[in-house]
PDB file of N, CA and C in Angstrom:
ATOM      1  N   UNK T   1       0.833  -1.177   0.000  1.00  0.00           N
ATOM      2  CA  UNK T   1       0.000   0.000   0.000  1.00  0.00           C
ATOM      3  C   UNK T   1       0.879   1.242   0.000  1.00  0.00           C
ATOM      4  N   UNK T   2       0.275   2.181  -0.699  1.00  0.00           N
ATOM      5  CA  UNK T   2       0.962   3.514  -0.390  1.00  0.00           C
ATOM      6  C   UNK T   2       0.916   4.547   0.673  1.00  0.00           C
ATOM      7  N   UNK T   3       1.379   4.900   0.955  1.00  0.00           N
ATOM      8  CA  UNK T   3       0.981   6.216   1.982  1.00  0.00           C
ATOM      9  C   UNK T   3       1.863   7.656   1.688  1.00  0.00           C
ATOM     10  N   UNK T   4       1.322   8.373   2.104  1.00  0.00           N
ATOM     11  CA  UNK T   4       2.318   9.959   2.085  1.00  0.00           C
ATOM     12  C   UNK T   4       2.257  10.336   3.362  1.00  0.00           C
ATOM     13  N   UNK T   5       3.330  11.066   3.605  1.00  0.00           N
ATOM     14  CA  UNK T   5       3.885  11.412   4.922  1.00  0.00           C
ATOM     15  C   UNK T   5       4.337  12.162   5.116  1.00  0.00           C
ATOM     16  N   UNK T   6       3.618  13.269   5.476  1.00  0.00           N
ATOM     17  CA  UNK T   6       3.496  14.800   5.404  1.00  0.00           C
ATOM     18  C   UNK T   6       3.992  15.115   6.655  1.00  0.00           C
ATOM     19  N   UNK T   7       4.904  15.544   6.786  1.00  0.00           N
ATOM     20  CA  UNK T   7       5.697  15.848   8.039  1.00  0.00           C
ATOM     21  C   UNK T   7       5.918  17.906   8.396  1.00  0.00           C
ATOM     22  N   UNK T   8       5.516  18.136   9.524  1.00  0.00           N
ATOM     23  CA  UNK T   8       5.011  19.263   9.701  1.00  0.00           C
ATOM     24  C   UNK T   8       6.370  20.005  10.756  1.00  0.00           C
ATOM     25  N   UNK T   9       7.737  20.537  10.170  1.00  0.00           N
ATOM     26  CA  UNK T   9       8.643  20.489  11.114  1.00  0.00           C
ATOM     27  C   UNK T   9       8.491  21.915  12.688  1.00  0.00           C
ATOM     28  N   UNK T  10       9.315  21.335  13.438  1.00  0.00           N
ATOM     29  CA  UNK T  10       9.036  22.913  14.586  1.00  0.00           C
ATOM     30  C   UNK T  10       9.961  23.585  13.994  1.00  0.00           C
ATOM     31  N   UNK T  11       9.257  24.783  13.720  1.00  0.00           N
ATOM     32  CA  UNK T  11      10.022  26.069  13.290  1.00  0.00           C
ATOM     33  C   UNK T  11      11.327  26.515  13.883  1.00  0.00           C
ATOM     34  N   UNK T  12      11.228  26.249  15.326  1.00  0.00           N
ATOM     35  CA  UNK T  12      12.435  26.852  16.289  1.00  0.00           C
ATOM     36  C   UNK T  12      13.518  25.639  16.113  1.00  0.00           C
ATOM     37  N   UNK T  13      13.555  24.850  15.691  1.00  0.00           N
ATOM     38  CA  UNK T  13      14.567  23.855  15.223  1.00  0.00           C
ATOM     39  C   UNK T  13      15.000  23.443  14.158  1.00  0.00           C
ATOM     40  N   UNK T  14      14.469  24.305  13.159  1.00  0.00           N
ATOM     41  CA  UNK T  14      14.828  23.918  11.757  1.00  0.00           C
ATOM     42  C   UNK T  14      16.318  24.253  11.330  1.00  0.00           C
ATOM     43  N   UNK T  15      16.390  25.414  11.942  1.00  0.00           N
ATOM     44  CA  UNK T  15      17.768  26.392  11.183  1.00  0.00           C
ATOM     45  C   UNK T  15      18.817  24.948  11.729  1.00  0.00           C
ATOM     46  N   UNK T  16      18.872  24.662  13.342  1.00  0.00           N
ATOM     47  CA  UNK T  16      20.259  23.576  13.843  1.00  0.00           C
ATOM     48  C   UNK T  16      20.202  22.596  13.437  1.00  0.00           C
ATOM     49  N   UNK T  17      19.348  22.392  13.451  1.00  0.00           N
ATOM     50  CA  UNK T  17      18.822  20.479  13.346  1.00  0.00           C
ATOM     51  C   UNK T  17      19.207  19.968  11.942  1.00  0.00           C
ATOM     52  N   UNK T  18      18.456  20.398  11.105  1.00  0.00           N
ATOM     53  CA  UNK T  18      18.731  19.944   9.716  1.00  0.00           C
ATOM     54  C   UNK T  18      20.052  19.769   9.494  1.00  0.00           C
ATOM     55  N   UNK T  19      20.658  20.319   9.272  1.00  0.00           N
ATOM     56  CA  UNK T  19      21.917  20.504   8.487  1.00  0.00           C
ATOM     57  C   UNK T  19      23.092  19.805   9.396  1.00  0.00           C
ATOM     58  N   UNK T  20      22.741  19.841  10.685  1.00  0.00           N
ATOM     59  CA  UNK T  20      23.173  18.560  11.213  1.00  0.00           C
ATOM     60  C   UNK T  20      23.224  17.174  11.233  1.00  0.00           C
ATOM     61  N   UNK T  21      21.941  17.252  10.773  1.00  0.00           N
ATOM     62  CA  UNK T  21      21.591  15.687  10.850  1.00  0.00           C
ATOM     63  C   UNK T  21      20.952  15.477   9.201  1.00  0.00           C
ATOM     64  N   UNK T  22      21.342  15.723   8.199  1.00  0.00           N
ATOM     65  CA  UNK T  22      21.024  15.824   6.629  1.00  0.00           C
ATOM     66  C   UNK T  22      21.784  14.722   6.181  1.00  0.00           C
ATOM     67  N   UNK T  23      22.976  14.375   6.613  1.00  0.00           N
ATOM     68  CA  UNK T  23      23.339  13.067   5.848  1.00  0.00           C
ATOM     69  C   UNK T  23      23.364  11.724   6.748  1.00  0.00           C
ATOM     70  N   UNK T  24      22.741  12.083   7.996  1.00  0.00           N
ATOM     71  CA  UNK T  24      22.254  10.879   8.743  1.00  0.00           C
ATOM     72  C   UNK T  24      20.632  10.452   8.095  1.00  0.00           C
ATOM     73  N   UNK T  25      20.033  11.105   7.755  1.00  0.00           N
ATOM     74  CA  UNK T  25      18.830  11.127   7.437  1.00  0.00           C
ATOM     75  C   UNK T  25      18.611  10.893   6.131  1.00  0.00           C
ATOM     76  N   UNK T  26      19.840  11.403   5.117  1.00  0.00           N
ATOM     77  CA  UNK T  26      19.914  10.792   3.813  1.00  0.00           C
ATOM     78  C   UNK T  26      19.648   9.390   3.616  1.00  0.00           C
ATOM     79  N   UNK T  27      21.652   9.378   4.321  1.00  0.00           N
ATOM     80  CA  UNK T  27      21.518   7.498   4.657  1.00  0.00           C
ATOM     81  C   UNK T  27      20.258   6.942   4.702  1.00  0.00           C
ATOM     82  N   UNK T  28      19.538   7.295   5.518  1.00  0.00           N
ATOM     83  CA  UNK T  28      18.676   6.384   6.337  1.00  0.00           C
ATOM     84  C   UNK T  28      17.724   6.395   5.056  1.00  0.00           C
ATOM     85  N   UNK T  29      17.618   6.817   4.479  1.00  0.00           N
ATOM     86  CA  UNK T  29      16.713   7.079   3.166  1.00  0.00           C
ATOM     87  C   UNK T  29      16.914   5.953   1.944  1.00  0.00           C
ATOM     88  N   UNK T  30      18.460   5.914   2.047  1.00  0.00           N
ATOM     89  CA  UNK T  30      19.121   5.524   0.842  1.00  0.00           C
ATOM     90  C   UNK T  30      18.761   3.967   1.190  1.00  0.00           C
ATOM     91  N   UNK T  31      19.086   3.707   2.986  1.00  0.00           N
ATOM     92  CA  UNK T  31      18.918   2.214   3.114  1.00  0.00           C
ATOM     93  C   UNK T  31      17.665   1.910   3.027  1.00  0.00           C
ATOM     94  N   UNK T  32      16.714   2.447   3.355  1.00  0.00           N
ATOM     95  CA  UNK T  32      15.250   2.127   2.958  1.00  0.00           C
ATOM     96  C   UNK T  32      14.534   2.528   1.427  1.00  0.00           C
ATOM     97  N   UNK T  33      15.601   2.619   0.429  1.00  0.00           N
ATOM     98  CA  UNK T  33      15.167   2.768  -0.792  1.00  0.00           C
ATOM     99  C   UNK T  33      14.177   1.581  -1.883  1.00  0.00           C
ATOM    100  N   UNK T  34      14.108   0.914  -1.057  1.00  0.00           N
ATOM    101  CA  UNK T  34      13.154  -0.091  -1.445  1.00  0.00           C
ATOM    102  C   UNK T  34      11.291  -0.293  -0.755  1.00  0.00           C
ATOM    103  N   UNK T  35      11.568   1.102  -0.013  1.00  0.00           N
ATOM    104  CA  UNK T  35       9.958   1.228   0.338  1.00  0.00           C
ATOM    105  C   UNK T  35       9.600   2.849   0.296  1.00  0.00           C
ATOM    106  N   UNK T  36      11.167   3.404   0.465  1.00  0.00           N
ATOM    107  CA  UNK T  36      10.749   4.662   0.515  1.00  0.00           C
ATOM    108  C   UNK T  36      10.205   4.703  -1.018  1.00  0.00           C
ATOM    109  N   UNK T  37       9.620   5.444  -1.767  1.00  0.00           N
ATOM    110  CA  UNK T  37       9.535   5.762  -3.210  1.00  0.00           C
ATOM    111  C   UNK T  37      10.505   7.377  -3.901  1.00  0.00           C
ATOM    112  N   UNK T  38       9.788   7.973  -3.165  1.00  0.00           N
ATOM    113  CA  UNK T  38       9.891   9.612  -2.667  1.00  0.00           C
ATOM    114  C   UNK T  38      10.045  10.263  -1.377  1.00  0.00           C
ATOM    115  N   UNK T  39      10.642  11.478  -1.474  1.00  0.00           N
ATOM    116  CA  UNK T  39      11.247  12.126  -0.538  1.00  0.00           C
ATOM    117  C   UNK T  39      11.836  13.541  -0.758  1.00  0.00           C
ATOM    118  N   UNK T  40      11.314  14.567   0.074  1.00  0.00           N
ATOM    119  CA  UNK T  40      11.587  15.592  -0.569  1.00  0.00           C
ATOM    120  C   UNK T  40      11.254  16.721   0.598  1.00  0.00           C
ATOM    121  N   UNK T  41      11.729  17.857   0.584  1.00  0.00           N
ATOM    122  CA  UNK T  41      11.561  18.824   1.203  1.00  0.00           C
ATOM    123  C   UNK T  41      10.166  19.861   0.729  1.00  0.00           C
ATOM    124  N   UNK T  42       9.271  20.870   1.330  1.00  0.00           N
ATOM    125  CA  UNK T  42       7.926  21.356   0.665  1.00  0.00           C
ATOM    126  C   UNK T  42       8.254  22.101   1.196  1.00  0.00           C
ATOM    127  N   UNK T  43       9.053  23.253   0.008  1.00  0.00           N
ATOM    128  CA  UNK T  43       9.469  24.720   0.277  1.00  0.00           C
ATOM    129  C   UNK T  43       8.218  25.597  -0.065  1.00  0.00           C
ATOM    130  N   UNK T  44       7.972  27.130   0.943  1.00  0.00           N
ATOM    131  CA  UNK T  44       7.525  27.916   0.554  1.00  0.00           C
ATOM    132  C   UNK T  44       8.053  28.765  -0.062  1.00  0.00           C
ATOM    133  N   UNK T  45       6.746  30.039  -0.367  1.00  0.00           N
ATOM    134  CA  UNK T  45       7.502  30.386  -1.717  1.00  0.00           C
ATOM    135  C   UNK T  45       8.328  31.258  -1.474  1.00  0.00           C
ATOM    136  N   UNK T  46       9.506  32.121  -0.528  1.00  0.00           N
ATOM    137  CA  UNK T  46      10.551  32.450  -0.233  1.00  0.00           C
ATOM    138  C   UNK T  46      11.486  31.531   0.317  1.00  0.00           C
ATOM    139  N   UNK T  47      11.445  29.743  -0.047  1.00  0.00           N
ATOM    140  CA  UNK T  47      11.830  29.228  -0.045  1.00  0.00           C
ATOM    141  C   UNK T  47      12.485  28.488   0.872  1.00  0.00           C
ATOM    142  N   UNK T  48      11.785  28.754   2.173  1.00  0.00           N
ATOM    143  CA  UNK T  48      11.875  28.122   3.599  1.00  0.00           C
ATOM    144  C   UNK T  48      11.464  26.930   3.406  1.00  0.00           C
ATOM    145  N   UNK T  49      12.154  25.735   4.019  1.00  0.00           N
ATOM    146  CA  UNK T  49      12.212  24.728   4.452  1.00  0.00           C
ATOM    147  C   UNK T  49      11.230  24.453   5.729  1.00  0.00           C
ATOM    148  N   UNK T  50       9.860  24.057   5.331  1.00  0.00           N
ATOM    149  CA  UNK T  50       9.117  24.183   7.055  1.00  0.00           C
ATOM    150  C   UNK T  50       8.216  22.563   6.878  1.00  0.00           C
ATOM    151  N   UNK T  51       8.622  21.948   6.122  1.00  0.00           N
ATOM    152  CA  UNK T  51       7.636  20.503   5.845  1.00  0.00           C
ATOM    153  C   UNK T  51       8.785  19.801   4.562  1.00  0.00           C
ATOM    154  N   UNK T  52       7.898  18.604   4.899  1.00  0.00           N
ATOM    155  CA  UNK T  52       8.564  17.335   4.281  1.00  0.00           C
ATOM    156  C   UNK T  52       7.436  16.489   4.127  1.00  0.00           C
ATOM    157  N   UNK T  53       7.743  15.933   2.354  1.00  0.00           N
ATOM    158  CA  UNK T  53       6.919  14.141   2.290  1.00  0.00           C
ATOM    159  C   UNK T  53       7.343  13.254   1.872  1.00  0.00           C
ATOM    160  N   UNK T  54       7.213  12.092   2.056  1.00  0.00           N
ATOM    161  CA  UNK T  54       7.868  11.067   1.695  1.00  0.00           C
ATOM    162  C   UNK T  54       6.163  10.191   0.952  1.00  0.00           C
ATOM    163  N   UNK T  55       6.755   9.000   0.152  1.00  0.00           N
ATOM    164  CA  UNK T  55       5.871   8.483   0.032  1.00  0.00           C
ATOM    165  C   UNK T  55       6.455   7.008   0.118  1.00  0.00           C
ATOM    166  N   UNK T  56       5.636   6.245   0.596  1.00  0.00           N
ATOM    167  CA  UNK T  56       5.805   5.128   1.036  1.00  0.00           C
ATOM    168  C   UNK T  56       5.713   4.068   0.386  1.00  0.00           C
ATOM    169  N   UNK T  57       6.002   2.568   0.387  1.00  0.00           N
ATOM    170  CA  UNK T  57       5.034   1.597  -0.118  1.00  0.00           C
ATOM    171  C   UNK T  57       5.221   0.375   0.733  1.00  0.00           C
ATOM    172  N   UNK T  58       4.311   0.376   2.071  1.00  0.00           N
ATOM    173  CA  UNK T  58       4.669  -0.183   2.518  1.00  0.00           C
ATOM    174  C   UNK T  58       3.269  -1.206   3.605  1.00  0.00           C
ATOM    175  N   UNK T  59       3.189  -2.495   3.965  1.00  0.00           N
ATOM    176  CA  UNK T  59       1.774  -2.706   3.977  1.00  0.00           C
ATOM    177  C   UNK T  59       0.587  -2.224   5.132  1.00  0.00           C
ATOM    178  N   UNK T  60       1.536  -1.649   5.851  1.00  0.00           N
ATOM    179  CA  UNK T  60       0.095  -1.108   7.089  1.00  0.00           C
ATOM    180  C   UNK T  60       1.135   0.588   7.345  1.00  0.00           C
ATOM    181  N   UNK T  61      -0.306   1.247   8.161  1.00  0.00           N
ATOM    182  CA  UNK T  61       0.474   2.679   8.569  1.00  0.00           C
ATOM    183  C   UNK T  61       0.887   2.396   9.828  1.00  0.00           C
ATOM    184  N   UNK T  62       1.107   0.880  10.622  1.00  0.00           N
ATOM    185  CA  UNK T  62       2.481   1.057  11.752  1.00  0.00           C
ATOM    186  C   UNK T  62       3.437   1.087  11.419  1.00  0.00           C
ATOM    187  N   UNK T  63       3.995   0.179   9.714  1.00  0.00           N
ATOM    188  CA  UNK T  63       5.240   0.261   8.905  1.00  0.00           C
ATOM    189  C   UNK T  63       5.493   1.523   8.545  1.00  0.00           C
ATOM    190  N   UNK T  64       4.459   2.153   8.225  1.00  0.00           N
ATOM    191  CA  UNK T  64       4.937   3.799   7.801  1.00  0.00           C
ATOM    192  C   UNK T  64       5.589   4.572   9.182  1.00  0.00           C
ATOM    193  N   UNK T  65       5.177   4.447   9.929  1.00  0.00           N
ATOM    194  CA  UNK T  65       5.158   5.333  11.506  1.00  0.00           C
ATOM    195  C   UNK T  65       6.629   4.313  11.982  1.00  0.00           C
ATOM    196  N   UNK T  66       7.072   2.805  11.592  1.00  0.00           N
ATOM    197  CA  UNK T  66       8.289   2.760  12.258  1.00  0.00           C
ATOM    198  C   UNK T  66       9.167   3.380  11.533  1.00  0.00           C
ATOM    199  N   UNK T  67       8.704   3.465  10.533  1.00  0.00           N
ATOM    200  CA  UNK T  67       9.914   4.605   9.635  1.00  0.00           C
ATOM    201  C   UNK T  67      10.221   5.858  10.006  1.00  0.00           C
ATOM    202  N   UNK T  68       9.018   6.316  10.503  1.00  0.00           N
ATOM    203  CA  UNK T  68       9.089   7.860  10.732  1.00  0.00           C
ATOM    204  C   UNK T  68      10.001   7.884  11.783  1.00  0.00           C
ATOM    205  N   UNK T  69       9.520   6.536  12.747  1.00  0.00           N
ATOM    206  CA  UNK T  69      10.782   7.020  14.561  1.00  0.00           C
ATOM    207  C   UNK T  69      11.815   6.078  13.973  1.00  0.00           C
ATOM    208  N   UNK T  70      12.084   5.558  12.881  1.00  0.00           N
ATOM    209  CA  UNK T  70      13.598   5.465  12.559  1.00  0.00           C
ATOM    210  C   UNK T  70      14.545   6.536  12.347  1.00  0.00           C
ATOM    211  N   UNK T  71      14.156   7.130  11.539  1.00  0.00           N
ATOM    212  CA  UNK T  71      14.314   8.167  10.963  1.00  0.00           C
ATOM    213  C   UNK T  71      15.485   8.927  11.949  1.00  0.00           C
ATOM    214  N   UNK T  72      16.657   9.686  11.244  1.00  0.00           N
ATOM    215  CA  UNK T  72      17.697  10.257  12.493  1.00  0.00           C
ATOM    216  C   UNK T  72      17.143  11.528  12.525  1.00  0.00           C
ATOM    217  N   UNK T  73      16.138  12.128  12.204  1.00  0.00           N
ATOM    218  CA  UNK T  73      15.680  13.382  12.329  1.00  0.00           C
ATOM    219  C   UNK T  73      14.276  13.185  13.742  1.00  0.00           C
ATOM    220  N   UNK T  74      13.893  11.810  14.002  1.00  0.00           N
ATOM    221  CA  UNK T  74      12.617  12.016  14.793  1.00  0.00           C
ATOM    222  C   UNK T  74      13.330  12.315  16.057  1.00  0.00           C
ATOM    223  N   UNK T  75      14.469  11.588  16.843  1.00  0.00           N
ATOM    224  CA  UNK T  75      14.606  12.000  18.146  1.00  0.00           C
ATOM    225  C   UNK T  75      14.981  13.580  18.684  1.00  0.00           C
ATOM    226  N   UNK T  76      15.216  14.144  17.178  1.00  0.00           N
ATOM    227  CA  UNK T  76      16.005  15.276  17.424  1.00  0.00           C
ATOM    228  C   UNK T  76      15.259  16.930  18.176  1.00  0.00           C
ATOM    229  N   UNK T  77      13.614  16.495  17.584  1.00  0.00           N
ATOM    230  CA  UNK T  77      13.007  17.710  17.954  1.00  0.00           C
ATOM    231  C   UNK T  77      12.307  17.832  16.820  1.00  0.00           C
ATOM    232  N   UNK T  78      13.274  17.518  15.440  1.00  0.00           N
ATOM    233  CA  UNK T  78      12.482  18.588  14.392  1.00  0.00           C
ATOM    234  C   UNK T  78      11.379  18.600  13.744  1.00  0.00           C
ATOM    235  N   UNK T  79      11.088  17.289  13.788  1.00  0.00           N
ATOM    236  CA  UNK T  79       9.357  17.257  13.476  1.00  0.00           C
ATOM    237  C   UNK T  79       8.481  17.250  14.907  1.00  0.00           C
ATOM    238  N   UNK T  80       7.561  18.541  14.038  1.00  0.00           N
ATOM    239  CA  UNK T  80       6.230  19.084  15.079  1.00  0.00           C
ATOM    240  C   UNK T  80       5.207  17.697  15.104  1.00  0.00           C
ATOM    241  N   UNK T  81       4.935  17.751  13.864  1.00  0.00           N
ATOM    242  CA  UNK T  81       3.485  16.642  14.089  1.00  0.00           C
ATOM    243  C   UNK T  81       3.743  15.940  12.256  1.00  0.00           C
ATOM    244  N   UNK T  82       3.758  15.182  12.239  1.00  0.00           N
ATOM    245  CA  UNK T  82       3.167  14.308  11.212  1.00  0.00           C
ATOM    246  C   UNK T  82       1.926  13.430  11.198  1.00  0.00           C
ATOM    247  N   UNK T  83       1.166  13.644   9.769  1.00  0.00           N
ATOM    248  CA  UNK T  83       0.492  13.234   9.041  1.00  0.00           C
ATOM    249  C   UNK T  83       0.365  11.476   8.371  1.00  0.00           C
ATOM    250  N   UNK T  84      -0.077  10.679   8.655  1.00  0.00           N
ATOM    251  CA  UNK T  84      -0.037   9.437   7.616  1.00  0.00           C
ATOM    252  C   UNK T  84      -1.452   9.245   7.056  1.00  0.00           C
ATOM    253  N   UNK T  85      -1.058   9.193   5.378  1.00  0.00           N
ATOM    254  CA  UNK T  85      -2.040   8.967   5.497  1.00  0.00           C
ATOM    255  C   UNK T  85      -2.558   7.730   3.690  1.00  0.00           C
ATOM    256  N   UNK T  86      -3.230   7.076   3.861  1.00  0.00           N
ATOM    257  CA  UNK T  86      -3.504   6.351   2.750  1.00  0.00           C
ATOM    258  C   UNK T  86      -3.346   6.538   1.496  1.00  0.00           C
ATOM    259  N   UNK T  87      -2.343   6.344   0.305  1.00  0.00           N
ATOM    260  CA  UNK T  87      -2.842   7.264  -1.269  1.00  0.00           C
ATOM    261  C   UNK T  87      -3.077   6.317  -2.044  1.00  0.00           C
ATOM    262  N   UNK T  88      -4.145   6.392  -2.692  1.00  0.00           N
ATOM    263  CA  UNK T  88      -4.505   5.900  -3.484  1.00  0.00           C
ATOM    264  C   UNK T  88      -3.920   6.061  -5.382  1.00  0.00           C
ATOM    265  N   UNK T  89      -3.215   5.789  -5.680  1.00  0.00           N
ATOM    266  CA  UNK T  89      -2.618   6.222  -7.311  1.00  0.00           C
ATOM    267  C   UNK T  89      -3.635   5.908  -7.990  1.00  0.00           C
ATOM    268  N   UNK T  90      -4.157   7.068  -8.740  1.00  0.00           N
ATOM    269  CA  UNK T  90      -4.794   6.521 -10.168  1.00  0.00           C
ATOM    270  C   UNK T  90      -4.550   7.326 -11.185  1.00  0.00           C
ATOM    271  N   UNK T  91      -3.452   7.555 -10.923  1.00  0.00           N
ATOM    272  CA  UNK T  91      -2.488   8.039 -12.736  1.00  0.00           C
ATOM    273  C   UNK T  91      -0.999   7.978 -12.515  1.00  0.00           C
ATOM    274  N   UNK T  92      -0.500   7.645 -13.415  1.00  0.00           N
ATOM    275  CA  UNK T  92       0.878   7.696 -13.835  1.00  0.00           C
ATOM    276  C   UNK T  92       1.354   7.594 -14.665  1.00  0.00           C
ATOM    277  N   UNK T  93       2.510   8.311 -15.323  1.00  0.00           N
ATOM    278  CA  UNK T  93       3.480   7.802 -16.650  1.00  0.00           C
ATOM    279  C   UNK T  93       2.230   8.300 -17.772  1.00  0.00           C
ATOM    280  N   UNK T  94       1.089   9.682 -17.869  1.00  0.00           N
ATOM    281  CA  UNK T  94       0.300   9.512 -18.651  1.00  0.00           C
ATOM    282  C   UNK T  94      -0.834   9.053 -18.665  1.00  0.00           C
ATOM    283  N   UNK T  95      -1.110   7.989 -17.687  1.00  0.00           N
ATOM    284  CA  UNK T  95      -2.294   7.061 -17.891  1.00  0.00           C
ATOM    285  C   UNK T  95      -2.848   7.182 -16.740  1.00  0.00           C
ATOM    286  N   UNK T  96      -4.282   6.792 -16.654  1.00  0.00           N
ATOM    287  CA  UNK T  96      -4.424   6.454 -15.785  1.00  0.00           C
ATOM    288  C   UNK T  96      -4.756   5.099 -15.480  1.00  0.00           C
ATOM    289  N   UNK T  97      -4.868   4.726 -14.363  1.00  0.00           N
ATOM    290  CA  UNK T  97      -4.441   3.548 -13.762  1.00  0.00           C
ATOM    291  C   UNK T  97      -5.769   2.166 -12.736  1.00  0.00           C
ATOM    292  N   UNK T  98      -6.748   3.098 -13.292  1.00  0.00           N
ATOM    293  CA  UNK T  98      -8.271   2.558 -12.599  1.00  0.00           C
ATOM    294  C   UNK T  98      -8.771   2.818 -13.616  1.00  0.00           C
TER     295      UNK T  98
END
């Protein structure tokens, strides 16, 4: 199943945290590249860094959520609250898919 995982970061920890912990969190990305799909930062439009999604494929949302407290960014502070939540695909590559 898919999911997206809309991650909502605390503002007062963005500037330290990240850039500290950016290639611990890569890694951790790279080794789960077989469920992660996507992954990406959701800049506003002066181009602040204040959210993140990933998309998943993975079969229940406790598998999604052990990912999230795997993750070297969850113990740190910097995510406020995350989101899981079910996606359904019905287009891709052009087509759609239902």
């Amino acid at each position: 199943m898919l999911y997206a995982i809309h991650f909502h970061d605390n503002t007062d920890a963005v500037s330290d945290i990240r850039p500290r912990f950016m290639q611990q969190h890569l890694t951790f990305l790279s080794e789960n590249k077989a469920v992660v799909r996507a992954a990406g930062p959701l800049k506003e439009k002066d181009g602040a860094v204040k959210c993140g999604l990933w998309l998943v494929d993975v079969e229940t949302v406790d598998q999604a959520w052990g990912l999230v407290k795997a993750d070297p960014f969850w113990p740190t502070g910097l995510r406020d609250r995350v989101e899981i939540k079910h996606w359904a695909q019905v287009f891709a590559d052009g087509q759609a898919l239902v």
